[in-house]
Amino acid sequence: MIMKIERISDNQIRCTLNKEDLEGKETL
């Protein structure tokens, strides 16, 4: 259960990071 939650949170963090990266590239 905990591992699954950690995995989901990791995926969410990666998604947010990718989103921020894309936004940063757009601004640059």
PDB file of C-alpha atoms in Angstrom:
ATOM      1  CA  MET A   1       0.000   0.000   0.000  1.00  0.00           C
ATOM      2  CA  ILE A   2       2.688   2.493   1.033  1.00  0.00           C
ATOM      3  CA  MET A   3       4.854   1.583  -1.972  1.00  0.00           C
ATOM      4  CA  LYS A   4       1.879   2.135  -4.287  1.00  0.00           C
ATOM      5  CA  ILE A   5       1.176   5.549  -2.747  1.00  0.00           C
ATOM      6  CA  GLU A   6       4.848   6.506  -3.048  1.00  0.00           C
ATOM      7  CA  ARG A   7       4.847   5.438  -6.685  1.00  0.00           C
ATOM      8  CA  ILE A   8       1.754   7.532  -7.429  1.00  0.00           C
ATOM      9  CA  SER A   9       3.220  10.564  -5.644  1.00  0.00           C
ATOM     10  CA  ASP A  10       6.477  10.085  -7.581  1.00  0.00           C
ATOM     11  CA  ASN A  11       4.561  10.050 -10.864  1.00  0.00           C
ATOM     12  CA  GLN A  12       2.639  13.176  -9.832  1.00  0.00           C
ATOM     13  CA  ILE A  13       5.896  14.953  -8.925  1.00  0.00           C
ATOM     14  CA  ARG A  14       7.429  13.951 -12.265  1.00  0.00           C
ATOM     15  CA  CYS A  15       4.349  15.223 -14.120  1.00  0.00           C
ATOM     16  CA  THR A  16       4.493  18.556 -12.276  1.00  0.00           C
ATOM     17  CA  LEU A  17       8.250  18.818 -12.880  1.00  0.00           C
ATOM     18  CA  ASN A  18       7.784  18.126 -16.588  1.00  0.00           C
ATOM     19  CA  LYS A  19       5.010  20.736 -16.707  1.00  0.00           C
ATOM     20  CA  GLU A  20       7.259  23.297 -15.001  1.00  0.00           C
ATOM     21  CA  ASP A  21      10.120  22.426 -17.365  1.00  0.00           C
ATOM     22  CA  LEU A  22       7.879  22.929 -20.398  1.00  0.00           C
ATOM     23  CA  GLU A  23       6.619  26.249 -19.015  1.00  0.00           C
ATOM     24  CA  GLY A  24      10.192  27.328 -18.243  1.00  0.00           C
ATOM     25  CA  LYS A  25      11.302  26.477 -21.773  1.00  0.00           C
ATOM     26  CA  GLU A  26       8.389  28.473 -23.168  1.00  0.00           C
ATOM     27  CA  THR A  27       9.350  31.527 -21.115  1.00  0.00           C
ATOM     28  CA  LEU A  28      12.994  31.121 -22.117  1.00  0.00           C
TER      29      LEU A  28
END
